[in-house]
PDB file of C-alpha atoms and ligand atoms in Angstrom:
ATOM      1  CA  UNK D   1      12.050 -11.400  -5.095  1.00  0.00           C
ATOM      2  CA  UNK D   2      12.550  -8.343  -7.251  1.00  0.00           C
ATOM      3  CA  UNK D   3      12.828  -4.801  -5.843  1.00  0.00           C
ATOM      4  CA  UNK D   4      12.066  -1.208  -6.717  1.00  0.00           C
ATOM      5  CA  UNK D   5      14.413   1.542  -5.559  1.00  0.00           C
ATOM      6  CA  UNK D   6      12.588   4.369  -3.786  1.00  0.00           C
ATOM      7  CA  UNK D   7      13.565   8.015  -4.259  1.00  0.00           C
ATOM      8  CA  UNK D   8      15.557   7.827  -1.010  1.00  0.00           C
ATOM      9  CA  UNK D   9      17.386   4.652  -2.177  1.00  0.00           C
ATOM     10  CA  UNK D  10      15.487   2.166   0.034  1.00  0.00           C
ATOM     11  CA  UNK D  11      14.956  -1.124  -1.797  1.00  0.00           C
ATOM     12  CA  UNK D  12      11.242  -1.989  -1.731  1.00  0.00           C
ATOM     13  CA  UNK D  13      10.145  -5.559  -2.546  1.00  0.00           C
ATOM     14  CA  UNK D  14       7.858  -5.589  -5.587  1.00  0.00           C
ATOM     15  CA  UNK D  15       5.381  -7.789  -3.676  1.00  0.00           C
ATOM     16  CA  UNK D  16       4.410  -7.322  -0.034  1.00  0.00           C
ATOM     17  CA  UNK D  17       1.729  -8.738   2.226  1.00  0.00           C
ATOM     18  CA  UNK D  18      -1.450  -6.683   2.722  1.00  0.00           C
ATOM     19  CA  UNK D  19      -3.040  -7.193   6.136  1.00  0.00           C
ATOM     20  CA  UNK D  20      -6.290  -5.217   6.119  1.00  0.00           C
ATOM     21  CA  UNK D  21      -9.094  -7.224   7.760  1.00  0.00           C
ATOM     22  CA  UNK D  22      -6.706  -9.717   9.361  1.00  0.00           C
ATOM     23  CA  UNK D  23      -6.945  -9.227  13.122  1.00  0.00           C
ATOM     24  CA  UNK D  24      -6.912 -12.756  14.541  1.00  0.00           C
ATOM     25  CA  UNK D  25      -3.600 -13.248  16.353  1.00  0.00           C
ATOM     26  CA  UNK D  26      -3.258 -16.986  15.724  1.00  0.00           C
ATOM     27  CA  UNK D  27      -4.014 -16.520  12.032  1.00  0.00           C
ATOM     28  CA  UNK D  28      -1.507 -13.662  11.832  1.00  0.00           C
ATOM     29  CA  UNK D  29       1.177 -15.820  13.468  1.00  0.00           C
ATOM     30  CA  UNK D  30       0.722 -18.570  10.864  1.00  0.00           C
ATOM     31  CA  UNK D  31       0.578 -16.089   7.989  1.00  0.00           C
ATOM     32  CA  UNK D  32       3.681 -14.103   8.902  1.00  0.00           C
ATOM     33  CA  UNK D  33       5.775 -17.197   9.537  1.00  0.00           C
ATOM     34  CA  UNK D  34       4.731 -18.735   6.214  1.00  0.00           C
ATOM     35  CA  UNK D  35       5.018 -15.430   4.332  1.00  0.00           C
ATOM     36  CA  UNK D  36       8.590 -15.043   5.531  1.00  0.00           C
ATOM     37  CA  UNK D  37       9.418 -18.625   4.498  1.00  0.00           C
ATOM     38  CA  UNK D  38       7.937 -17.967   1.046  1.00  0.00           C
ATOM     39  CA  UNK D  39      10.120 -14.872   0.599  1.00  0.00           C
ATOM     40  CA  UNK D  40       7.893 -11.947   1.630  1.00  0.00           C
ATOM     41  CA  UNK D  41       9.940  -9.121   3.152  1.00  0.00           C
ATOM     42  CA  UNK D  42       7.347  -6.307   3.249  1.00  0.00           C
ATOM     43  CA  UNK D  43       4.331  -6.148   5.565  1.00  0.00           C
ATOM     44  CA  UNK D  44       1.711  -3.456   4.971  1.00  0.00           C
ATOM     45  CA  UNK D  45      -0.378  -2.431   7.959  1.00  0.00           C
ATOM     46  CA  UNK D  46      -2.145   0.668   9.302  1.00  0.00           C
ATOM     47  CA  UNK D  47      -3.205   2.030  12.668  1.00  0.00           C
ATOM     48  CA  UNK D  48      -6.770   1.648  11.394  1.00  0.00           C
ATOM     49  CA  UNK D  49      -6.382  -2.103  10.787  1.00  0.00           C
ATOM     50  CA  UNK D  50      -6.112  -2.817  14.541  1.00  0.00           C
ATOM     51  CA  UNK D  51      -3.541  -5.522  13.928  1.00  0.00           C
ATOM     52  CA  UNK D  52      -0.204  -3.896  14.812  1.00  0.00           C
ATOM     53  CA  UNK D  53       0.047  -5.857  18.084  1.00  0.00           C
ATOM     54  CA  UNK D  54      -0.839  -9.107  16.303  1.00  0.00           C
ATOM     55  CA  UNK D  55       1.891  -8.407  13.723  1.00  0.00           C
ATOM     56  CA  UNK D  56       4.494  -7.675  16.410  1.00  0.00           C
ATOM     57  CA  UNK D  57       3.638 -10.908  18.232  1.00  0.00           C
ATOM     58  CA  UNK D  58       3.746 -12.894  14.978  1.00  0.00           C
ATOM     59  CA  UNK D  59       7.178 -11.517  14.041  1.00  0.00           C
ATOM     60  CA  UNK D  60       8.540 -12.284  17.498  1.00  0.00           C
ATOM     61  CA  UNK D  61       7.048 -15.801  17.512  1.00  0.00           C
ATOM     62  CA  UNK D  62       8.602 -16.534  14.126  1.00  0.00           C
ATOM     63  CA  UNK D  63      11.980 -15.303  15.384  1.00  0.00           C
ATOM     64  CA  UNK D  64      12.326 -12.864  12.487  1.00  0.00           C
ATOM     65  CA  UNK D  65      14.971 -10.172  13.100  1.00  0.00           C
ATOM     66  CA  UNK D  66      13.779  -6.573  12.783  1.00  0.00           C
ATOM     67  CA  UNK D  67      16.106  -5.830   9.882  1.00  0.00           C
ATOM     68  CA  UNK D  68      14.844  -8.864   7.934  1.00  0.00           C
ATOM     69  CA  UNK D  69      11.478  -7.229   7.209  1.00  0.00           C
ATOM     70  CA  UNK D  70      10.246  -3.845   5.995  1.00  0.00           C
ATOM     71  CA  UNK D  71       7.325  -2.607   8.104  1.00  0.00           C
ATOM     72  CA  UNK D  72       5.008  -0.155   6.389  1.00  0.00           C
ATOM     73  CA  UNK D  73       2.392   1.584   8.566  1.00  0.00           C
ATOM     74  CA  UNK D  74      -0.152   4.406   8.117  1.00  0.00           C
ATOM     75  CA  UNK D  75      -1.411   7.309  10.159  1.00  0.00           C
ATOM     76  CA  UNK D  76      -5.205   7.405  10.433  1.00  0.00           C
ATOM     77  CA  UNK D  77      -7.476  10.324   9.552  1.00  0.00           C
ATOM     78  CA  UNK D  78      -8.170  11.272  13.164  1.00  0.00           C
ATOM     79  CA  UNK D  79      -4.468  12.070  13.752  1.00  0.00           C
ATOM     80  CA  UNK D  80      -3.945  14.848  11.247  1.00  0.00           C
ATOM     81  CA  UNK D  81      -1.576  17.736  11.993  1.00  0.00           C
ATOM     82  CA  UNK D  82       2.062  18.291  13.016  1.00  0.00           C
ATOM     83  CA  UNK D  83       1.821  17.091  16.630  1.00  0.00           C
ATOM     84  CA  UNK D  84      -0.936  14.499  16.215  1.00  0.00           C
ATOM     85  CA  UNK D  85       0.880  12.525  13.519  1.00  0.00           C
ATOM     86  CA  UNK D  86       4.014  12.299  15.659  1.00  0.00           C
ATOM     87  CA  UNK D  87       1.976  11.105  18.641  1.00  0.00           C
ATOM     88  CA  UNK D  88       0.190   8.530  16.420  1.00  0.00           C
ATOM     89  CA  UNK D  89       3.517   7.250  15.132  1.00  0.00           C
ATOM     90  CA  UNK D  90       4.874   6.805  18.667  1.00  0.00           C
ATOM     91  CA  UNK D  91       1.755   4.752  19.537  1.00  0.00           C
ATOM     92  CA  UNK D  92       2.188   2.583  16.447  1.00  0.00           C
ATOM     93  CA  UNK D  93       5.879   2.021  17.207  1.00  0.00           C
ATOM     94  CA  UNK D  94       4.939   0.845  20.694  1.00  0.00           C
ATOM     95  CA  UNK D  95       2.320  -1.565  19.356  1.00  0.00           C
ATOM     96  CA  UNK D  96       4.691  -2.904  16.705  1.00  0.00           C
ATOM     97  CA  UNK D  97       7.427  -3.245  19.342  1.00  0.00           C
ATOM     98  CA  UNK D  98       9.996  -1.466  17.237  1.00  0.00           C
ATOM     99  CA  UNK D  99      11.918   1.796  17.445  1.00  0.00           C
ATOM    100  CA  UNK D 100      11.553   2.606  13.750  1.00  0.00           C
ATOM    101  CA  UNK D 101       9.231   2.096  10.790  1.00  0.00           C
ATOM    102  CA  UNK D 102      10.609   1.513   7.324  1.00  0.00           C
ATOM    103  CA  UNK D 103       7.729   3.347   5.670  1.00  0.00           C
ATOM    104  CA  UNK D 104       5.065   5.626   7.145  1.00  0.00           C
ATOM    105  CA  UNK D 105       2.161   6.690   4.951  1.00  0.00           C
ATOM    106  CA  UNK D 106      -0.642   9.222   5.300  1.00  0.00           C
ATOM    107  CA  UNK D 107      -3.671   6.918   4.977  1.00  0.00           C
ATOM    108  CA  UNK D 108      -5.983   9.457   3.282  1.00  0.00           C
ATOM    109  CA  UNK D 109      -5.632  13.096   2.300  1.00  0.00           C
ATOM    110  CA  UNK D 110      -7.920  15.474   4.184  1.00  0.00           C
ATOM    111  CA  UNK D 111     -10.980  15.480   1.949  1.00  0.00           C
ATOM    112  CA  UNK D 112     -12.300  18.526   0.147  1.00  0.00           C
ATOM    113  CA  UNK D 113     -15.807  17.621   1.240  1.00  0.00           C
ATOM    114  CA  UNK D 114     -15.018  17.884   4.967  1.00  0.00           C
ATOM    115  CA  UNK D 115     -12.161  20.373   4.989  1.00  0.00           C
ATOM    116  CA  UNK D 116     -12.175  23.615   2.983  1.00  0.00           C
ATOM    117  CA  UNK D 117      -8.529  23.967   4.151  1.00  0.00           C
ATOM    118  CA  UNK D 118      -7.587  20.412   3.104  1.00  0.00           C
ATOM    119  CA  UNK D 119      -4.310  21.494   1.505  1.00  0.00           C
ATOM    120  CA  UNK D 120      -3.073  23.239   4.668  1.00  0.00           C
ATOM    121  CA  UNK D 121      -4.052  20.249   6.828  1.00  0.00           C
ATOM    122  CA  UNK D 122      -2.185  17.830   4.557  1.00  0.00           C
ATOM    123  CA  UNK D 123       0.871  20.110   4.554  1.00  0.00           C
ATOM    124  CA  UNK D 124       0.892  20.235   8.376  1.00  0.00           C
ATOM    125  CA  UNK D 125       0.537  16.452   8.695  1.00  0.00           C
ATOM    126  CA  UNK D 126       3.334  16.045   6.163  1.00  0.00           C
ATOM    127  CA  UNK D 127       5.575  18.444   8.120  1.00  0.00           C
ATOM    128  CA  UNK D 128       5.079  16.198  11.148  1.00  0.00           C
ATOM    129  CA  UNK D 129       5.978  13.161   9.048  1.00  0.00           C
ATOM    130  CA  UNK D 130       9.127  14.905   7.816  1.00  0.00           C
ATOM    131  CA  UNK D 131      10.066  15.529  11.456  1.00  0.00           C
ATOM    132  CA  UNK D 132       9.589  11.801  12.202  1.00  0.00           C
ATOM    133  CA  UNK D 133      11.924  11.073   9.319  1.00  0.00           C
ATOM    134  CA  UNK D 134      14.548  13.568  10.493  1.00  0.00           C
ATOM    135  CA  UNK D 135      14.325  12.211  14.055  1.00  0.00           C
ATOM    136  CA  UNK D 136      14.969   8.661  12.804  1.00  0.00           C
ATOM    137  CA  UNK D 137      11.590   7.157  13.744  1.00  0.00           C
ATOM    138  CA  UNK D 138      10.794   6.376  10.103  1.00  0.00           C
ATOM    139  CA  UNK D 139      13.090   5.649   7.182  1.00  0.00           C
ATOM    140  CA  UNK D 140      10.755   6.839   4.429  1.00  0.00           C
ATOM    141  CA  UNK D 141       7.460   8.719   4.209  1.00  0.00           C
ATOM    142  CA  UNK D 142       4.722   8.566   1.645  1.00  0.00           C
ATOM    143  CA  UNK D 143       1.024   8.992   1.015  1.00  0.00           C
ATOM    144  CA  UNK D 144      -2.006   6.942   0.090  1.00  0.00           C
ATOM    145  CA  UNK D 145      -4.977   7.786  -2.070  1.00  0.00           C
ATOM    146  CA  UNK D 146      -3.516  11.117  -3.193  1.00  0.00           C
ATOM    147  CA  UNK D 147      -4.841  12.409  -6.517  1.00  0.00           C
ATOM    148  CA  UNK D 148      -2.804  14.739  -8.713  1.00  0.00           C
ATOM    149  CA  UNK D 149      -4.224  17.898  -7.087  1.00  0.00           C
ATOM    150  CA  UNK D 150      -3.288  16.598  -3.614  1.00  0.00           C
ATOM    151  CA  UNK D 151       0.277  15.922  -4.754  1.00  0.00           C
ATOM    152  CA  UNK D 152       0.594  19.288  -6.508  1.00  0.00           C
ATOM    153  CA  UNK D 153      -0.448  21.110  -3.336  1.00  0.00           C
ATOM    154  CA  UNK D 154       1.808  19.008  -1.093  1.00  0.00           C
ATOM    155  CA  UNK D 155       4.839  19.685  -3.281  1.00  0.00           C
ATOM    156  CA  UNK D 156       4.509  23.425  -2.667  1.00  0.00           C
ATOM    157  CA  UNK D 157       5.660  23.100   0.948  1.00  0.00           C
ATOM    158  CA  UNK D 158       7.240  19.641   1.165  1.00  0.00           C
ATOM    159  CA  UNK D 159      10.945  19.402   2.000  1.00  0.00           C
ATOM    160  CA  UNK D 160      10.877  15.651   1.363  1.00  0.00           C
ATOM    161  CA  UNK D 161       8.934  14.301  -1.612  1.00  0.00           C
ATOM    162  CA  UNK D 162       6.683  11.288  -0.911  1.00  0.00           C
ATOM    163  CA  UNK D 163       8.525   8.068  -1.747  1.00  0.00           C
ATOM    164  CA  UNK D 164       5.295   6.156  -2.397  1.00  0.00           C
ATOM    165  CA  UNK D 165       1.695   6.834  -3.343  1.00  0.00           C
ATOM    166  CA  UNK D 166      -0.389   3.791  -2.418  1.00  0.00           C
ATOM    167  CA  UNK D 167      -3.765   3.772  -4.146  1.00  0.00           C
ATOM    168  CA  UNK D 168      -6.360   1.419  -5.616  1.00  0.00           C
ATOM    169  CA  UNK D 169      -5.056  -0.054  -8.850  1.00  0.00           C
ATOM    170  CA  UNK D 170      -6.175  -3.210 -10.627  1.00  0.00           C
ATOM    171  CA  UNK D 171      -7.647  -4.344 -13.939  1.00  0.00           C
ATOM    172  CA  UNK D 172     -10.837  -2.340 -14.262  1.00  0.00           C
ATOM    173  CA  UNK D 173      -9.264   0.673 -12.517  1.00  0.00           C
ATOM    174  CA  UNK D 174      -6.023   1.645 -14.218  1.00  0.00           C
ATOM    175  CA  UNK D 175      -5.762   5.303 -13.121  1.00  0.00           C
ATOM    176  CA  UNK D 176      -3.227   5.885 -15.901  1.00  0.00           C
ATOM    177  CA  UNK D 177      -3.011   9.687 -15.454  1.00  0.00           C
ATOM    178  CA  UNK D 178      -2.178   9.359 -11.759  1.00  0.00           C
ATOM    179  CA  UNK D 179       0.294   6.518 -12.386  1.00  0.00           C
ATOM    180  CA  UNK D 180       2.062   8.626 -15.004  1.00  0.00           C
ATOM    181  CA  UNK D 181       2.142  11.731 -12.793  1.00  0.00           C
ATOM    182  CA  UNK D 182       3.673   9.765  -9.895  1.00  0.00           C
ATOM    183  CA  UNK D 183       6.248   8.157 -12.139  1.00  0.00           C
ATOM    184  CA  UNK D 184       7.277  11.515 -13.605  1.00  0.00           C
ATOM    185  CA  UNK D 185       7.790  12.806 -10.062  1.00  0.00           C
ATOM    186  CA  UNK D 186       9.791   9.748  -8.942  1.00  0.00           C
ATOM    187  CA  UNK D 187       7.022   8.593  -6.572  1.00  0.00           C
ATOM    188  CA  UNK D 188       6.634   4.809  -6.572  1.00  0.00           C
ATOM    189  CA  UNK D 189       3.091   3.602  -7.176  1.00  0.00           C
ATOM    190  CA  UNK D 190       2.014   0.884  -4.754  1.00  0.00           C
ATOM    191  CA  UNK D 191      -1.206  -0.859  -5.766  1.00  0.00           C
ATOM    192  CA  UNK D 192      -3.667  -1.251  -2.917  1.00  0.00           C
ATOM    193  CA  UNK D 193      -6.444  -3.779  -3.500  1.00  0.00           C
ATOM    194  CA  UNK D 194      -4.460  -5.200  -6.451  1.00  0.00           C
ATOM    195  CA  UNK D 195      -7.007  -8.030  -6.673  1.00  0.00           C
ATOM    196  CA  UNK D 196      -9.911  -5.581  -6.557  1.00  0.00           C
ATOM    197  CA  UNK D 197     -10.498  -6.717  -2.972  1.00  0.00           C
ATOM    198  CA  UNK D 198     -11.079 -10.219  -4.394  1.00  0.00           C
ATOM    199  CA  UNK D 199     -14.135  -9.059  -6.361  1.00  0.00           C
ATOM    200  CA  UNK D 200     -12.660  -9.122  -9.858  1.00  0.00           C
ATOM    201  CA  UNK D 201     -11.151 -12.611  -9.857  1.00  0.00           C
ATOM    202  CA  UNK D 202     -14.067 -14.244 -11.672  1.00  0.00           C
ATOM    203  CA  UNK D 203     -14.040 -11.723 -14.520  1.00  0.00           C
ATOM    204  CA  UNK D 204     -14.232 -13.591 -17.826  1.00  0.00           C
ATOM    205  CA  UNK D 205     -11.470 -11.580 -19.528  1.00  0.00           C
ATOM    206  CA  UNK D 206      -9.046 -11.980 -16.623  1.00  0.00           C
ATOM    207  CA  UNK D 207      -9.805 -15.708 -16.343  1.00  0.00           C
ATOM    208  CA  UNK D 208      -9.311 -16.140 -20.101  1.00  0.00           C
ATOM    209  CA  UNK D 209      -5.819 -14.640 -19.969  1.00  0.00           C
ATOM    210  CA  UNK D 210      -5.070 -16.696 -16.829  1.00  0.00           C
ATOM    211  CA  UNK D 211      -5.983 -19.893 -18.701  1.00  0.00           C
ATOM    212  CA  UNK D 212      -3.646 -19.058 -21.589  1.00  0.00           C
ATOM    213  CA  UNK D 213      -0.700 -18.562 -19.192  1.00  0.00           C
ATOM    214  CA  UNK D 214      -1.627 -21.467 -16.906  1.00  0.00           C
ATOM    215  CA  UNK D 215      -1.759 -18.960 -14.050  1.00  0.00           C
ATOM    216  CA  UNK D 216      -4.540 -17.899 -11.673  1.00  0.00           C
ATOM    217  CA  UNK D 217      -6.661 -14.769 -12.114  1.00  0.00           C
ATOM    218  CA  UNK D 218      -4.920 -13.338  -9.020  1.00  0.00           C
ATOM    219  CA  UNK D 219      -1.499 -13.810 -10.619  1.00  0.00           C
ATOM    220  CA  UNK D 220      -2.677 -12.065 -13.806  1.00  0.00           C
ATOM    221  CA  UNK D 221      -3.894  -9.050 -11.802  1.00  0.00           C
ATOM    222  CA  UNK D 222      -0.610  -8.822  -9.896  1.00  0.00           C
ATOM    223  CA  UNK D 223       1.477  -9.170 -13.041  1.00  0.00           C
ATOM    224  CA  UNK D 224      -0.554  -6.401 -14.711  1.00  0.00           C
ATOM    225  CA  UNK D 225       0.280  -3.973 -11.886  1.00  0.00           C
ATOM    226  CA  UNK D 226       3.952  -4.980 -11.877  1.00  0.00           C
ATOM    227  CA  UNK D 227       4.195  -4.375 -15.620  1.00  0.00           C
ATOM    228  CA  UNK D 228       2.829  -0.874 -14.999  1.00  0.00           C
ATOM    229  CA  UNK D 229       5.781  -0.290 -12.671  1.00  0.00           C
ATOM    230  CA  UNK D 230       3.760  -0.591  -9.457  1.00  0.00           C
ATOM    231  CA  UNK D 231       4.506  -2.570  -6.295  1.00  0.00           C
ATOM    232  CA  UNK D 232       1.658  -4.811  -5.095  1.00  0.00           C
ATOM    233  CA  UNK D 233       0.461  -5.760  -1.608  1.00  0.00           C
ATOM    234  CA  UNK D 234      -2.118  -8.529  -2.068  1.00  0.00           C
ATOM    235  CA  UNK D 235      -3.924  -9.571   1.092  1.00  0.00           C
ATOM    236  CA  UNK D 236      -4.678 -13.159   1.858  1.00  0.00           C
ATOM    237  CA  UNK D 237      -5.709 -14.729   5.123  1.00  0.00           C
ATOM    238  CA  UNK D 238      -5.118 -18.146   3.534  1.00  0.00           C
ATOM    239  CA  UNK D 239      -1.506 -19.296   4.051  1.00  0.00           C
ATOM    240  CA  UNK D 240      -1.793 -21.611   1.040  1.00  0.00           C
ATOM    241  CA  UNK D 241      -2.291 -18.619  -1.280  1.00  0.00           C
ATOM    242  CA  UNK D 242       0.861 -16.822  -0.167  1.00  0.00           C
ATOM    243  CA  UNK D 243       3.185 -18.748  -2.477  1.00  0.00           C
ATOM    244  CA  UNK D 244       0.929 -18.160  -5.490  1.00  0.00           C
ATOM    245  CA  UNK D 245       0.727 -14.411  -4.913  1.00  0.00           C
ATOM    246  CA  UNK D 246       4.498 -14.058  -4.919  1.00  0.00           C
ATOM    247  CA  UNK D 247       5.050 -16.377  -7.883  1.00  0.00           C
ATOM    248  CA  UNK D 248       4.552 -13.707 -10.526  1.00  0.00           C
ATOM    249  CA  UNK D 249       8.002 -13.215 -12.009  1.00  0.00           C
ATOM    250  CA  UNK D 250       8.273 -16.096 -14.482  1.00  0.00           C
ATOM    251  CA  UNK D 251       5.858 -14.861 -17.137  1.00  0.00           C
ATOM    252  CA  UNK D 252       4.801 -11.640 -18.792  1.00  0.00           C
ATOM    253  CA  UNK D 253       1.672 -10.253 -20.356  1.00  0.00           C
ATOM    254  CA  UNK D 254       1.784  -9.106 -23.964  1.00  0.00           C
ATOM    255  CA  UNK D 255       0.913  -5.509 -24.850  1.00  0.00           C
ATOM    256  CA  UNK D 256      -2.390  -6.802 -26.291  1.00  0.00           C
ATOM    257  CA  UNK D 257      -3.188  -8.540 -23.003  1.00  0.00           C
ATOM    258  CA  UNK D 258      -2.237  -5.422 -21.016  1.00  0.00           C
ATOM    259  CA  UNK D 259      -4.570  -3.383 -23.240  1.00  0.00           C
ATOM    260  CA  UNK D 260      -7.396  -5.912 -22.824  1.00  0.00           C
ATOM    261  CA  UNK D 261      -7.018  -5.673 -19.024  1.00  0.00           C
ATOM    262  CA  UNK D 262      -6.810  -1.858 -19.179  1.00  0.00           C
ATOM    263  CA  UNK D 263     -10.103  -1.756 -21.040  1.00  0.00           C
ATOM    264  CA  UNK D 264     -12.105  -3.763 -18.486  1.00  0.00           C
ATOM    265  CA  UNK D 265     -14.751  -1.507 -16.938  1.00  0.00           C
ATOM    266  CA  UNK D 266     -14.774  -1.091 -13.137  1.00  0.00           C
ATOM    267  CA  UNK D 267     -16.142  -4.369 -11.775  1.00  0.00           C
ATOM    268  CA  UNK D 268     -15.175  -4.426  -8.098  1.00  0.00           C
ATOM    269  CA  UNK D 269     -12.810  -2.998  -5.537  1.00  0.00           C
ATOM    270  CA  UNK D 270     -12.950  -0.629  -2.600  1.00  0.00           C
ATOM    271  CA  UNK D 271     -13.966   2.428  -4.616  1.00  0.00           C
ATOM    272  CA  UNK D 272     -13.629   5.217  -2.028  1.00  0.00           C
ATOM    273  CA  UNK D 273     -13.190   8.708  -3.487  1.00  0.00           C
ATOM    274  CA  UNK D 274     -10.465  10.558  -1.579  1.00  0.00           C
ATOM    275  CA  UNK D 275     -12.187  13.899  -2.166  1.00  0.00           C
ATOM    276  CA  UNK D 276     -15.175  12.565  -0.256  1.00  0.00           C
ATOM    277  CA  UNK D 277     -13.627  10.325   2.421  1.00  0.00           C
ATOM    278  CA  UNK D 278     -14.821  10.928   5.974  1.00  0.00           C
ATOM    279  CA  UNK D 279     -12.622  10.774   9.061  1.00  0.00           C
ATOM    280  CA  UNK D 280     -13.953   7.215   9.535  1.00  0.00           C
ATOM    281  CA  UNK D 281     -12.939   5.951   6.081  1.00  0.00           C
TER     282      UNK D 281
HETATM  283  N1  NAP M 301      -4.150   2.688   1.633  1.00  0.00           N
HETATM  284  C1  NAP M 301      -5.402   2.319   1.544  1.00  0.00           C
HETATM  285  O1  NAP M 301      -6.341   3.118   1.668  1.00  0.00           O
HETATM  286  C2  NAP M 301      -5.705   0.870   1.271  1.00  0.00           C
HETATM  287  C3  NAP M 301      -6.993   0.496   0.846  1.00  0.00           C
HETATM  288  C4  NAP M 301      -7.225  -0.846   0.601  1.00  0.00           C
HETATM  289  C5  NAP M 301      -6.211  -1.766   0.768  1.00  0.00           C
HETATM  290  N2  NAP M 301      -4.971  -1.376   1.206  1.00  0.00           N
HETATM  291  C6  NAP M 301      -3.866  -2.342   1.395  1.00  0.00           C
HETATM  292  O2  NAP M 301      -3.866  -3.206   0.261  1.00  0.00           O
HETATM  293  C7  NAP M 301      -3.989  -4.547   0.695  1.00  0.00           C
HETATM  294  C8  NAP M 301      -4.706  -5.384  -0.335  1.00  0.00           C
HETATM  295  O3  NAP M 301      -5.991  -4.881  -0.625  1.00  0.00           O
HETATM  296  P1  NAP M 301      -7.343  -5.601  -0.175  1.00  0.00           P
HETATM  297  O4  NAP M 301      -7.167  -6.198   1.167  1.00  0.00           O
HETATM  298  O5  NAP M 301      -8.443  -4.620  -0.379  1.00  0.00           O
HETATM  299  O6  NAP M 301      -7.614  -6.735  -1.204  1.00  0.00           O
HETATM  300  P2  NAP M 301      -6.858  -7.534  -2.374  1.00  0.00           P
HETATM  301  O7  NAP M 301      -5.490  -7.892  -2.000  1.00  0.00           O
HETATM  302  O8  NAP M 301      -7.121  -6.802  -3.624  1.00  0.00           O
HETATM  303  O9  NAP M 301      -7.772  -8.842  -2.377  1.00  0.00           O
HETATM  304  C9  NAP M 301      -7.912  -9.633  -1.230  1.00  0.00           C
HETATM  305  C10 NAP M 301      -9.021 -10.644  -1.488  1.00  0.00           C
HETATM  306  O10 NAP M 301      -8.604 -11.557  -2.504  1.00  0.00           O
HETATM  307  C11 NAP M 301      -8.578 -12.886  -1.970  1.00  0.00           C
HETATM  308  N3  NAP M 301      -7.355 -13.541  -2.488  1.00  0.00           N
HETATM  309  C12 NAP M 301      -6.070 -13.253  -2.178  1.00  0.00           C
HETATM  310  N4  NAP M 301      -5.216 -14.019  -2.897  1.00  0.00           N
HETATM  311  C13 NAP M 301      -5.981 -14.822  -3.661  1.00  0.00           C
HETATM  312  C14 NAP M 301      -5.691 -15.846  -4.597  1.00  0.00           C
HETATM  313  N5  NAP M 301      -4.449 -16.171  -4.905  1.00  0.00           N
HETATM  314  N6  NAP M 301      -6.742 -16.480  -5.178  1.00  0.00           N
HETATM  315  C15 NAP M 301      -8.013 -16.140  -4.889  1.00  0.00           C
HETATM  316  N7  NAP M 301      -8.359 -15.180  -4.007  1.00  0.00           N
HETATM  317  C16 NAP M 301      -7.348 -14.522  -3.398  1.00  0.00           C
HETATM  318  C17 NAP M 301      -8.560 -12.729  -0.471  1.00  0.00           C
HETATM  319  O11 NAP M 301      -9.228 -13.811   0.147  1.00  0.00           O
HETATM  320  P3  NAP M 301      -8.475 -14.702   1.289  1.00  0.00           P
HETATM  321  O12 NAP M 301      -8.022 -13.733   2.338  1.00  0.00           O
HETATM  322  O13 NAP M 301      -9.545 -15.626   1.722  1.00  0.00           O
HETATM  323  O14 NAP M 301      -7.327 -15.363   0.577  1.00  0.00           O
HETATM  324  C18 NAP M 301      -9.374 -11.456  -0.268  1.00  0.00           C
HETATM  325  O15 NAP M 301     -10.753 -11.715  -0.330  1.00  0.00           O
HETATM  326  C19 NAP M 301      -4.741  -4.394   2.024  1.00  0.00           C
HETATM  327  O16 NAP M 301      -4.697  -5.578   2.798  1.00  0.00           O
HETATM  328  C20 NAP M 301      -4.034  -3.235   2.624  1.00  0.00           C
HETATM  329  O17 NAP M 301      -2.807  -3.641   3.162  1.00  0.00           O
HETATM  330  C21 NAP M 301      -4.710  -0.067   1.440  1.00  0.00           C
END
C-alpha cells in the first residue's frame, strides 16, 4: 500500500474502503476481515451511514487491533455547531467502541440555499471539531463536499486547516479547479464515489483503456484519481472485488489517457450540489 502524508503528518493509505450503503452486520464482518487481509488500513464511515456499530463488531470479530486501522468518520448535517458536533462525535465514538477517531470530517457544508449564515455555521462547527482535536478525541479533522468559497470562508477563522477535502471525483467529473485549490492549500483530496457510484463502469472510453491495460474499468477509474494526487475510497459489498480495487499500483495511465478520461462528460455519480444540500442529504 502507498500512503499520502497529511498536513499534520498522519500517513493516509492511498486506498481505503468506502462503506456507504453497507449496513448488514454479517456482510460487514466478512468484508472487514477480508479487507484487512488484502491490505486495507483505512475504513471510511459516517454517522449517516448507520453502520458504525456493524464496523465496530466486525473489527472486534476479526481481532484487528485499534492501531492497525485508520477510522474515518463524519458528522451529519443535523449536528452543526460547536456543542452539537462534540456531542455527535462522542456518540460515534461509543458506537465504534473506540476512544479516538483518526479522521473526523464535516459531511456537508451548511448550504447557501437553507442557511443565509452558512459561513458562520460552518465556522462554529469547525471550532467544535478543533476542540475535539485538541482534547484528543480525533487525530485529524477535515471536510467533505466543500467548494472553493466554503474553504475560503473557513480559512478566515480556522486555527487548524482541514487535512482532507473528500468530494465526488471520477472520470466524467474532474473538478480540476477545486483539486488544484486544495493542493495549493495542502489539503489532501479524497475522492468519494471514485467509481461514479458504479454508474460509469460501462462507459466505452473507460472500458477501452481498461482493455489496453488488461485491467478492469474500476481499476482505471481508481488509477485516474490516484494520478491526480487524490486518495480513493471505493465501496464494494462484494468481498471478491476488494483485492481488485487495491491492486492499482502496478500500472500507470499515459497523459493522453488521463486527458481522454478528463474529457468524458458527466455520465453517473451521486451529483449532489453542496450549495443546495438539505439537512437530510
Ligand atoms: N462525503 C460524502 O458526501 C460521500 C458521498 C458519497 C460517497 N462517499 C464515500 O465514498 C465511498 C465510495 O462511493 P460510493 O459508495 O458512492 O460508490 P463507488 O465506490 O464510486 O462505487 C460503488 C459501486 O461500484 C461497484 N463496484 C465496486 N468495485 C467494483 C469493481 N471492482 N467492479 C465492478 N463494480 C464495482 C459497487 O458494487 P458492489 O458493492 O456490488 O461491489 C457499487 O455499486 C462511499 O462508500 C463513502 O464511504 C462519501
